[in-house]
Amino acid sequence: MIKAHKIRLHPTSEQVNYFARAAGTARFTFKWALAEWQRQYEAGGKPNAKALKKQFNAIRKEQFPWTYEVTKCAVEGAFMDVAAAFKNFFEGQQAGLSQIQEQETLTAVFLSGLAAPS
């Protein structure tokens, strides 16, 4: 049995802005990781989340400094999500490779173990 707690938030406008930036950063990182995973896989490599995260962190400060404005969990979670998507695909639990959803269809954001933004 899977148990969950749903909590309705009533964020301030500053918090809404922060959550939107965190979700956008997670989305950007997921897209980057997905494209890089597919590129490496098509080149005959065996990509993994840890190696992709290390590769992203090597270029992050120079190419994507704005990703430091939000929690590190937004970035880290994207690599775990891409790895899980490919694992599910190769184990036959998913019909096709991961696709990028249209932004309008995304309504939920998952953040774990975070303190309120300052």
mmCIF file of C-alpha atoms in Angstrom:
data_model
loop_
_atom_site.group_PDB
_atom_site.id
_atom_site.type_symbol
_atom_site.label_atom_id
_atom_site.label_comp_id
_atom_site.label_asym_id
_atom_site.label_seq_id
_atom_site.Cartn_x
_atom_site.Cartn_y
_atom_site.Cartn_z
ATOM 1 C CA MET A 1 0.000 0.000 0.000
ATOM 2 C CA ILE A 2 1.324 3.408 -0.943
ATOM 3 C CA LYS A 3 0.564 6.157 1.536
ATOM 4 C CA ALA A 4 0.910 9.845 0.884
ATOM 5 C CA HIS A 5 0.055 13.136 2.466
ATOM 6 C CA LYS A 6 -1.318 15.870 0.274
ATOM 7 C CA ILE A 7 -0.865 19.327 1.666
ATOM 8 C CA ARG A 8 -2.409 22.395 0.098
ATOM 9 C CA LEU A 9 -0.058 25.330 0.188
ATOM 10 C CA HIS A 10 -1.027 28.969 0.262
ATOM 11 C CA PRO A 11 2.289 30.453 -0.864
ATOM 12 C CA THR A 12 3.138 34.108 -0.995
ATOM 13 C CA SER A 13 3.878 35.623 -4.402
ATOM 14 C CA GLU A 14 7.602 35.353 -3.628
ATOM 15 C CA GLN A 15 7.212 31.641 -2.881
ATOM 16 C CA VAL A 16 5.148 31.095 -6.043
ATOM 17 C CA ASN A 17 7.996 32.670 -8.003
ATOM 18 C CA TYR A 18 10.549 30.431 -6.256
ATOM 19 C CA PHE A 19 8.518 27.263 -6.882
ATOM 20 C CA ALA A 20 8.122 28.200 -10.551
ATOM 21 C CA ARG A 21 11.886 28.733 -10.885
ATOM 22 C CA ALA A 22 12.563 25.405 -9.134
ATOM 23 C CA ALA A 23 10.132 23.590 -11.441
ATOM 24 C CA GLY A 24 11.650 25.290 -14.493
ATOM 25 C CA THR A 25 15.153 24.350 -13.394
ATOM 26 C CA ALA A 26 14.079 20.735 -12.857
ATOM 27 C CA ARG A 27 12.431 20.687 -16.285
ATOM 28 C CA PHE A 28 15.508 22.174 -17.984
ATOM 29 C CA THR A 29 17.822 19.699 -16.234
ATOM 30 C CA PHE A 30 15.572 16.763 -17.146
ATOM 31 C CA LYS A 31 15.567 17.828 -20.814
ATOM 32 C CA TRP A 32 19.354 18.224 -20.777
ATOM 33 C CA ALA A 33 19.864 14.832 -19.107
ATOM 34 C CA LEU A 34 17.417 13.095 -21.460
ATOM 35 C CA ALA A 35 19.089 14.517 -24.572
ATOM 36 C CA GLU A 36 22.569 13.674 -23.288
ATOM 37 C CA TRP A 37 21.506 10.150 -22.255
ATOM 38 C CA GLN A 38 20.049 9.499 -25.713
ATOM 39 C CA ARG A 39 23.130 10.964 -27.429
ATOM 40 C CA GLN A 40 25.490 8.759 -25.416
ATOM 41 C CA TYR A 41 23.297 5.676 -25.851
ATOM 42 C CA GLU A 42 23.096 6.137 -29.628
ATOM 43 C CA ALA A 43 26.895 6.504 -29.712
ATOM 44 C CA GLY A 44 27.172 3.062 -28.106
ATOM 45 C CA GLY A 45 27.793 4.213 -24.551
ATOM 46 C CA LYS A 46 26.134 3.083 -21.347
ATOM 47 C CA PRO A 47 25.095 6.303 -19.622
ATOM 48 C CA ASN A 48 24.074 6.404 -15.972
ATOM 49 C CA ALA A 49 22.635 9.058 -13.685
ATOM 50 C CA LYS A 50 25.803 9.497 -11.630
ATOM 51 C CA ALA A 51 28.017 10.082 -14.676
ATOM 52 C CA LEU A 52 25.520 12.488 -16.252
ATOM 53 C CA LYS A 53 25.225 14.437 -13.010
ATOM 54 C CA LYS A 54 29.017 14.708 -12.813
ATOM 55 C CA GLN A 55 29.151 15.855 -16.447
ATOM 56 C CA PHE A 56 26.412 18.445 -15.847
ATOM 57 C CA ASN A 57 28.084 19.750 -12.684
ATOM 58 C CA ALA A 58 31.352 20.202 -14.610
ATOM 59 C CA ILE A 59 29.685 22.680 -16.995
ATOM 60 C CA ARG A 60 26.979 24.008 -14.680
ATOM 61 C CA LYS A 61 28.804 26.987 -13.178
ATOM 62 C CA GLU A 62 29.972 28.288 -16.547
ATOM 63 C CA GLN A 63 26.989 27.500 -18.788
ATOM 64 C CA PHE A 64 24.004 27.376 -16.415
ATOM 65 C CA PRO A 65 24.785 29.587 -13.385
ATOM 66 C CA TRP A 66 21.093 30.389 -12.895
ATOM 67 C CA THR A 67 20.517 26.784 -11.729
ATOM 68 C CA TYR A 68 22.202 27.723 -8.437
ATOM 69 C CA GLU A 69 19.312 30.064 -7.588
ATOM 70 C CA VAL A 70 17.106 27.158 -6.465
ATOM 71 C CA THR A 71 17.491 24.067 -4.307
ATOM 72 C CA LYS A 72 19.949 21.422 -5.453
ATOM 73 C CA CYS A 73 17.137 18.850 -5.223
ATOM 74 C CA ALA A 74 15.527 20.338 -8.342
ATOM 75 C CA VAL A 75 18.658 19.484 -10.307
ATOM 76 C CA GLU A 76 19.505 16.145 -8.680
ATOM 77 C CA GLY A 77 15.989 14.784 -9.016
ATOM 78 C CA ALA A 78 16.052 15.202 -12.779
ATOM 79 C CA PHE A 79 18.934 12.747 -13.175
ATOM 80 C CA MET A 80 17.182 10.155 -11.014
ATOM 81 C CA ASP A 81 13.986 10.621 -13.045
ATOM 82 C CA VAL A 82 15.763 10.096 -16.377
ATOM 83 C CA ALA A 83 17.527 6.989 -15.047
ATOM 84 C CA ALA A 84 14.218 5.590 -13.748
ATOM 85 C CA ALA A 85 12.507 6.282 -17.086
ATOM 86 C CA PHE A 86 15.156 4.369 -19.040
ATOM 87 C CA LYS A 87 15.197 1.546 -16.496
ATOM 88 C CA ASN A 88 11.420 1.190 -16.831
ATOM 89 C CA PHE A 89 11.692 1.247 -20.619
ATOM 90 C CA PHE A 90 14.344 -1.461 -20.778
ATOM 91 C CA GLU A 91 12.497 -3.646 -18.259
ATOM 92 C CA GLY A 92 9.353 -3.424 -20.379
ATOM 93 C CA GLN A 93 7.338 -1.391 -17.872
ATOM 94 C CA GLN A 94 7.025 1.535 -20.271
ATOM 95 C CA ALA A 95 5.836 1.411 -23.878
ATOM 96 C CA GLY A 96 8.269 3.950 -25.319
ATOM 97 C CA LEU A 97 11.230 6.103 -24.486
ATOM 98 C CA SER A 98 10.654 9.152 -22.349
ATOM 99 C CA GLN A 99 9.149 12.110 -24.123
ATOM 100 C CA ILE A 100 9.094 15.723 -23.024
ATOM 101 C CA GLN A 101 5.580 16.725 -21.964
ATOM 102 C CA GLU A 102 4.044 19.995 -22.983
ATOM 103 C CA GLN A 103 4.565 22.509 -20.207
ATOM 104 C CA GLU A 104 0.829 23.241 -19.875
ATOM 105 C CA THR A 105 0.136 19.642 -18.769
ATOM 106 C CA LEU A 106 2.503 19.759 -15.810
ATOM 107 C CA THR A 107 0.641 20.593 -12.616
ATOM 108 C CA ALA A 108 2.558 18.971 -9.767
ATOM 109 C CA VAL A 109 6.004 19.522 -8.323
ATOM 110 C CA PHE A 110 7.653 17.165 -5.853
ATOM 111 C CA LEU A 111 10.163 18.581 -3.407
ATOM 112 C CA SER A 112 11.577 16.436 -0.642
ATOM 113 C CA GLY A 113 13.130 17.381 2.661
ATOM 114 C CA LEU A 114 13.271 21.084 2.014
ATOM 115 C CA ALA A 115 13.104 24.028 4.308
ATOM 116 C CA ALA A 116 11.084 27.026 3.219
ATOM 117 C CA PRO A 117 12.907 29.253 0.751
ATOM 118 C CA SER A 118 14.575 32.230 2.371
#
